[in-house]
Amino acid sequence: MSAASRGLLSRLKQFQLFFAGPKSPSLYPGAVHSAAHFSAMAEEDDSMSSRVIEAKPGVMTPGSRRPGAIAVKCGMTALWDKWGARVPITILWLDDNIVSQVKTPENEGLCALQIGCGQKKEKHLTKPEVGHFRAQGVPMKRKLREFPVTEDALLPLGTPIDVRHFVPGQYVDVTGITKGKGFQGGMKRWGFKGMPASHGASLSHRSIGSTGQRDAPGKVFKGKKMPGHMGVEQRTVKNVWIYKIDPARNLLWVKGQVPGATGNFVFIKDAVYKKPDISMLPFPTYFAGEDDKLEPLIADIGDVDPFMAAD
């Protein structure tokens, strides 16, 4: 019997069980459940699925997992801290991040939040995308990303997530699509040494050299590092330090480089290895108040001059 036939028979038996009364015979002798039993189970499922998620601050535990955010890479610059040290900076813009879908264990079998970023016109979206946004009752978004969270970090639909979701001085992991480099040789793509630059090499200075053995195995193994297409791959830079946040413009200054070209989307979440202090993080996110100040916040770099300490 095929899998489709077994599935059809299983569904027929379930329908027979649901509609069968206490005196109605079942399709098979092992069925002892009545319609009242299934009605009680359905009511229990409805009560579980009618979960009320409130937008209010909570207490973060070591096992809690907050959602991330989507940002647009604006480019790189450099700043000088109060000690005169040059800090390479990448500027990220959190463009109107909101919760566009909530996934719960009762409905989808997992806890996750889908975050939407930017704006997009309906005519530029596919019909399934338009139907998704209308079903959730949220504005049309340009980019979506799902972040797994713990059950205590769920947020209601439409909750905004701005740069104050992160705090200066914490570490984050940034994921993006690397720049495309086209077809590149082994020296640039894999960092090979190359062939001799002078003696013993003729028109093969940047060649990768031998790629196999002799008659045994008589082939080139799969996965051999060779020339080919480079870039356009998802990469994650871990433990990126947040130097500054600007709530007024929703900008995030991070130290160092992140994957992707200017204008690309990147995904930011709390660092996995250098975990931030849970007492300093807003949980499950930052909820703005009426009297909030929008002044830039800079990370504390200490009171010891690194140049004097080095001497």
Short mmCIF file of C-alpha atoms in Angstrom, two decimals:
data_model
loop_
_atom_site.label_atom_id
_atom_site.label_comp_id
_atom_site.label_asym_id
_atom_site.label_seq_id
_atom_site.Cartn_x
_atom_site.Cartn_y
_atom_site.Cartn_z
CA MET A 1 0.00 0.00 0.00
CA SER A 2 1.38 3.39 -0.94
CA ALA A 3 1.99 6.21 1.56
CA ALA A 4 -0.83 8.26 0.02
CA SER A 5 -3.30 5.39 0.47
CA ARG A 6 -2.29 4.89 4.10
CA GLY A 7 -2.70 8.60 4.77
CA LEU A 8 -6.16 8.64 3.17
CA LEU A 9 -7.32 5.68 5.27
CA SER A 10 -5.96 7.34 8.42
CA ARG A 11 -7.92 10.52 7.71
CA LEU A 12 -11.11 8.53 7.03
CA LYS A 13 -10.78 6.74 10.35
CA GLN A 14 -10.33 10.07 12.16
CA PHE A 15 -13.49 11.49 10.55
CA GLN A 16 -15.41 8.33 11.48
CA LEU A 17 -14.26 8.64 15.08
CA PHE A 18 -15.24 12.30 15.25
CA PHE A 19 -18.75 11.90 13.85
CA ALA A 20 -19.51 8.57 15.52
CA GLY A 21 -21.85 8.84 18.50
CA PRO A 22 -21.81 6.62 21.58
CA LYS A 23 -24.07 4.07 19.83
CA SER A 24 -22.61 4.29 16.34
CA PRO A 25 -20.26 1.54 15.22
CA SER A 26 -16.71 2.50 14.34
CA LEU A 27 -14.67 1.56 11.31
CA TYR A 28 -12.48 -0.67 13.41
CA PRO A 29 -13.06 -2.46 16.74
CA GLY A 30 -10.26 -0.68 18.66
CA ALA A 31 -12.03 2.70 18.63
CA VAL A 32 -13.55 3.62 21.99
CA HIS A 33 -13.61 7.42 21.76
CA SER A 34 -16.88 9.28 21.28
CA ALA A 35 -17.70 12.66 19.79
CA ALA A 36 -17.84 14.18 23.27
CA HIS A 37 -14.27 13.09 23.91
CA PHE A 38 -13.04 14.72 20.70
CA SER A 39 -15.06 17.86 21.44
CA ALA A 40 -13.32 18.16 24.80
CA MET A 41 -9.95 17.73 23.10
CA ALA A 42 -10.84 20.42 20.56
CA GLU A 43 -11.85 22.83 23.33
CA GLU A 44 -8.55 22.17 25.08
CA ASP A 45 -6.63 22.91 21.88
CA ASP A 46 -8.59 26.15 21.39
CA SER A 47 -7.77 27.27 24.91
CA MET A 48 -4.08 26.56 24.33
CA SER A 49 -4.03 28.35 21.00
CA SER A 50 -5.70 31.45 22.43
CA ARG A 51 -2.47 32.57 24.08
CA VAL A 52 -2.33 36.26 24.99
CA ILE A 53 1.09 37.82 24.31
CA GLU A 54 1.61 41.16 26.00
CA ALA A 55 4.18 43.84 25.17
CA LYS A 56 5.70 44.39 28.59
CA PRO A 57 9.20 44.16 30.09
CA GLY A 58 10.24 40.87 31.58
CA VAL A 59 13.09 39.29 33.51
CA MET A 60 15.82 37.71 31.40
CA THR A 61 17.28 34.42 32.58
CA PRO A 62 20.54 32.76 31.46
CA GLY A 63 18.51 30.44 29.22
CA SER A 64 16.47 33.21 27.58
CA ARG A 65 16.94 34.01 23.92
CA ARG A 66 15.95 37.40 22.51
CA PRO A 67 15.02 38.15 18.88
CA GLY A 68 17.46 39.81 16.54
CA ALA A 69 17.09 42.68 14.09
CA ILE A 70 17.55 43.43 10.39
CA ALA A 71 19.78 46.32 9.34
CA VAL A 72 20.99 47.99 6.16
CA LYS A 73 24.75 48.38 5.79
CA CYS A 74 25.42 52.08 5.19
CA GLY A 75 29.20 51.87 4.80
CA MET A 76 32.40 52.24 6.80
CA THR A 77 34.19 55.14 8.44
CA ALA A 78 36.60 55.72 11.32
CA LEU A 79 36.31 57.42 14.69
CA TRP A 80 38.80 58.36 17.39
CA ASP A 81 37.96 57.56 20.98
CA LYS A 82 38.76 59.74 23.97
CA TRP A 83 42.30 58.30 24.16
CA GLY A 84 43.05 59.11 20.53
CA ALA A 85 42.90 55.53 19.29
CA ARG A 86 41.47 55.04 15.80
CA VAL A 87 38.40 52.80 15.73
CA PRO A 88 37.23 51.35 12.36
CA ILE A 89 33.46 51.65 12.25
CA THR A 90 30.65 50.11 10.20
CA ILE A 91 27.35 52.00 10.31
CA LEU A 92 24.15 49.93 10.28
CA TRP A 93 20.63 51.35 9.91
CA LEU A 94 17.68 49.56 11.50
CA ASP A 95 14.97 50.60 9.04
CA ASP A 96 11.57 50.31 10.73
CA ASN A 97 11.89 46.83 12.24
CA ILE A 98 8.60 45.34 13.51
CA VAL A 99 7.32 41.89 14.46
CA SER A 100 5.50 40.63 11.36
CA GLN A 101 4.61 37.10 12.57
CA VAL A 102 4.54 35.21 15.86
CA LYS A 103 5.11 31.45 15.87
CA THR A 104 4.05 29.51 18.96
CA PRO A 105 4.34 25.83 19.94
CA GLU A 106 0.54 25.41 19.75
CA ASN A 107 0.28 26.57 16.12
CA GLU A 108 3.64 26.05 14.42
CA GLY A 109 5.40 23.77 16.89
CA LEU A 110 8.19 26.24 17.74
CA CYS A 111 8.83 29.62 19.34
CA ALA A 112 10.03 32.19 16.83
CA LEU A 113 9.48 35.78 15.77
CA GLN A 114 9.50 36.94 12.16
CA ILE A 115 10.95 40.44 11.87
CA GLY A 116 10.17 42.72 8.92
CA CYS A 117 12.39 45.59 7.78
CA GLY A 118 11.84 48.57 5.48
CA GLN A 119 8.84 49.35 3.29
CA LYS A 120 7.72 48.03 -0.07
CA LYS A 121 4.77 48.78 -2.35
CA GLU A 122 2.16 46.12 -2.93
CA LYS A 123 2.75 46.16 -6.70
CA HIS A 124 6.35 45.09 -6.13
CA LEU A 125 5.38 42.03 -4.06
CA THR A 126 4.12 38.62 -5.16
CA LYS A 127 0.57 37.59 -4.35
CA PRO A 128 1.65 35.08 -1.68
CA GLU A 129 3.72 37.80 0.02
CA VAL A 130 0.80 40.25 -0.08
CA GLY A 131 -1.51 37.58 1.34
CA HIS A 132 0.96 36.87 4.15
CA PHE A 133 1.14 40.51 5.24
CA ARG A 134 -2.65 40.95 5.02
CA ALA A 135 -3.27 37.80 7.04
CA GLN A 136 -0.95 39.08 9.78
CA GLY A 137 -2.35 42.61 9.61
CA VAL A 138 1.03 44.33 9.32
CA PRO A 139 2.45 46.77 6.73
CA MET A 140 4.23 45.51 3.62
CA LYS A 141 7.88 44.90 4.38
CA ARG A 142 10.95 44.76 2.17
CA LYS A 143 12.90 42.08 4.04
CA LEU A 144 11.84 39.30 6.41
CA ARG A 145 13.87 37.17 8.78
CA GLU A 146 12.84 34.60 11.37
CA PHE A 147 14.65 34.52 14.71
CA PRO A 148 14.19 31.59 17.12
CA VAL A 149 13.37 32.79 20.63
CA THR A 150 12.43 31.30 23.97
CA GLU A 151 8.83 31.31 25.10
CA ASP A 152 9.37 34.17 27.56
CA ALA A 153 10.68 36.41 24.73
CA LEU A 154 7.59 36.31 22.50
CA LEU A 155 6.27 39.70 21.38
CA PRO A 156 2.88 40.67 19.90
CA LEU A 157 2.44 41.56 16.24
CA GLY A 158 3.54 45.04 15.25
CA THR A 159 5.98 45.53 18.14
CA PRO A 160 8.78 47.85 16.95
CA ILE A 161 12.43 46.92 17.44
CA ASP A 162 14.89 49.82 17.31
CA VAL A 163 18.59 50.27 18.08
CA ARG A 164 17.90 50.43 21.83
CA HIS A 165 17.23 46.71 21.60
CA PHE A 166 21.03 46.55 21.84
CA VAL A 167 23.28 48.40 24.27
CA PRO A 168 26.73 49.96 23.67
CA GLY A 169 29.55 47.71 24.76
CA GLN A 170 27.82 44.41 24.09
CA TYR A 171 28.91 41.86 21.49
CA VAL A 172 26.70 40.71 18.61
CA ASP A 173 26.90 38.28 15.69
CA VAL A 174 26.30 39.83 12.26
CA THR A 175 25.25 37.67 9.28
CA GLY A 176 25.22 38.82 5.67
CA ILE A 177 25.93 37.90 2.04
CA THR A 178 29.54 38.58 1.05
CA LYS A 179 30.53 40.69 -1.93
CA GLY A 180 30.72 38.92 -5.28
CA LYS A 181 34.26 38.65 -6.68
CA GLY A 182 33.55 36.70 -9.86
CA PHE A 183 35.89 33.96 -11.08
CA GLN A 184 39.16 34.08 -9.10
CA GLY A 185 42.34 32.05 -9.01
CA GLY A 186 43.62 29.87 -6.22
CA MET A 187 45.90 32.53 -4.74
CA LYS A 188 43.13 35.06 -4.15
CA ARG A 189 40.31 32.61 -3.49
CA TRP A 190 42.13 30.29 -1.07
CA GLY A 191 45.34 32.13 -0.17
CA PHE A 192 47.68 29.71 -1.98
CA LYS A 193 51.38 30.59 -2.09
CA GLY A 194 51.65 30.11 -5.84
CA MET A 195 54.63 28.91 -7.90
CA PRO A 196 58.19 30.36 -7.87
CA ALA A 197 58.35 33.96 -8.96
CA SER A 198 61.60 33.62 -10.92
CA HIS A 199 63.53 30.39 -11.50
CA GLY A 200 61.82 27.18 -12.46
CA ALA A 201 58.47 28.65 -13.49
CA SER A 202 57.40 29.63 -16.98
CA LEU A 203 54.08 31.47 -17.31
CA SER A 204 52.77 29.66 -14.21
CA HIS A 205 53.70 32.00 -11.38
CA ARG A 206 50.14 32.11 -9.97
CA SER A 207 49.26 28.50 -10.73
CA ILE A 208 47.93 26.28 -7.93
CA GLY A 209 50.23 23.38 -8.84
CA SER A 210 49.33 19.71 -8.73
CA THR A 211 45.73 18.77 -7.94
CA GLY A 212 45.98 14.98 -7.59
CA GLN A 213 48.23 11.91 -7.30
CA ARG A 214 49.32 9.22 -9.78
CA ASP A 215 47.42 6.25 -11.17
CA ALA A 216 45.94 5.57 -7.73
CA PRO A 217 43.41 7.03 -7.14
CA GLY A 218 43.65 8.49 -10.65
CA LYS A 219 41.19 11.30 -9.97
CA VAL A 220 40.80 14.69 -8.30
CA PHE A 221 38.95 14.42 -5.00
CA LYS A 222 35.72 16.33 -4.57
CA GLY A 223 36.09 19.56 -2.63
CA LYS A 224 39.61 20.26 -3.85
CA LYS A 225 40.45 23.95 -3.50
CA MET A 226 40.73 25.26 -7.04
CA PRO A 227 39.97 28.44 -9.01
CA GLY A 228 36.26 29.26 -9.27
CA HIS A 229 33.50 31.66 -8.33
CA MET A 230 34.26 33.66 -5.20
CA GLY A 231 31.85 35.50 -2.91
CA VAL A 232 28.03 35.78 -2.72
CA GLU A 233 27.94 33.40 0.25
CA GLN A 234 26.33 33.75 3.65
CA ARG A 235 28.90 34.44 6.31
CA THR A 236 28.69 35.40 9.98
CA VAL A 237 31.15 37.66 11.77
CA LYS A 238 31.07 36.78 15.45
CA ASN A 239 31.73 38.91 18.50
CA VAL A 240 31.27 42.30 16.85
CA TRP A 241 31.57 45.08 19.43
CA ILE A 242 28.91 47.81 19.51
CA TYR A 243 30.66 51.15 19.89
CA LYS A 244 27.72 53.57 19.70
CA ILE A 245 23.98 53.77 19.09
CA ASP A 246 21.95 56.74 17.83
CA PRO A 247 18.25 56.33 18.75
CA ALA A 248 17.21 59.51 16.92
CA ARG A 249 18.34 58.15 13.55
CA ASN A 250 18.13 54.43 14.42
CA LEU A 251 21.82 53.95 13.60
CA LEU A 252 24.22 51.41 15.05
CA TRP A 253 28.01 51.87 15.09
CA VAL A 254 29.92 48.58 15.31
CA LYS A 255 33.67 48.05 15.38
CA GLY A 256 35.25 46.38 12.36
CA GLN A 257 33.79 44.98 9.17
CA VAL A 258 30.61 43.03 8.50
CA PRO A 259 29.77 40.92 5.41
CA GLY A 260 28.14 42.48 2.36
CA ALA A 261 28.29 45.54 0.16
CA THR A 262 26.90 48.95 0.99
CA GLY A 263 23.10 48.81 0.86
CA ASN A 264 22.86 45.09 1.64
CA PHE A 265 20.80 43.65 4.47
CA VAL A 266 22.54 42.15 7.49
CA PHE A 267 21.05 40.27 10.44
CA ILE A 268 22.09 41.12 13.99
CA LYS A 269 21.60 39.00 17.11
CA ASP A 270 23.18 38.65 20.54
CA ALA A 271 26.60 37.01 20.45
CA VAL A 272 26.74 33.28 21.12
CA TYR A 273 30.29 33.10 22.51
CA LYS A 274 30.82 36.48 24.19
CA LYS A 275 27.43 36.56 25.84
CA PRO A 276 26.36 39.99 27.11
CA ASP A 277 25.45 40.67 30.72
CA ILE A 278 21.75 39.83 30.96
CA SER A 279 21.24 42.57 33.57
CA MET A 280 22.09 45.29 31.02
CA LEU A 281 19.88 44.03 28.15
CA PRO A 282 16.24 45.12 27.69
CA PHE A 283 14.07 42.02 27.68
CA PRO A 284 12.38 40.91 25.50
CA THR A 285 13.07 44.24 23.76
CA TYR A 286 13.18 47.94 24.53
CA PHE A 287 9.78 49.57 25.01
CA ALA A 288 9.93 53.30 24.28
CA GLY A 289 8.33 55.77 26.68
CA GLU A 290 7.07 59.29 26.24
CA ASP A 291 9.99 60.95 28.08
CA ASP A 292 12.80 58.91 26.50
CA LYS A 293 15.91 60.82 25.53
CA LEU A 294 17.20 60.32 21.99
CA GLU A 295 20.81 61.26 22.67
CA PRO A 296 23.59 59.02 21.25
CA LEU A 297 25.05 56.47 23.66
CA ILE A 298 28.74 55.49 23.52
CA ALA A 299 30.31 52.39 25.04
CA ASP A 300 32.46 52.76 28.13
CA ILE A 301 36.09 52.20 27.17
CA GLY A 302 37.51 52.48 30.69
CA ASP A 303 39.62 54.96 32.59
CA VAL A 304 43.04 53.59 31.68
CA ASP A 305 44.92 55.20 28.79
CA PRO A 306 45.96 52.26 26.56
CA PHE A 307 48.98 54.19 25.24
CA MET A 308 50.28 54.94 28.75
CA ALA A 309 49.59 51.38 29.91
CA ALA A 310 51.61 50.03 26.97
CA ASP A 311 54.67 52.03 28.13
#
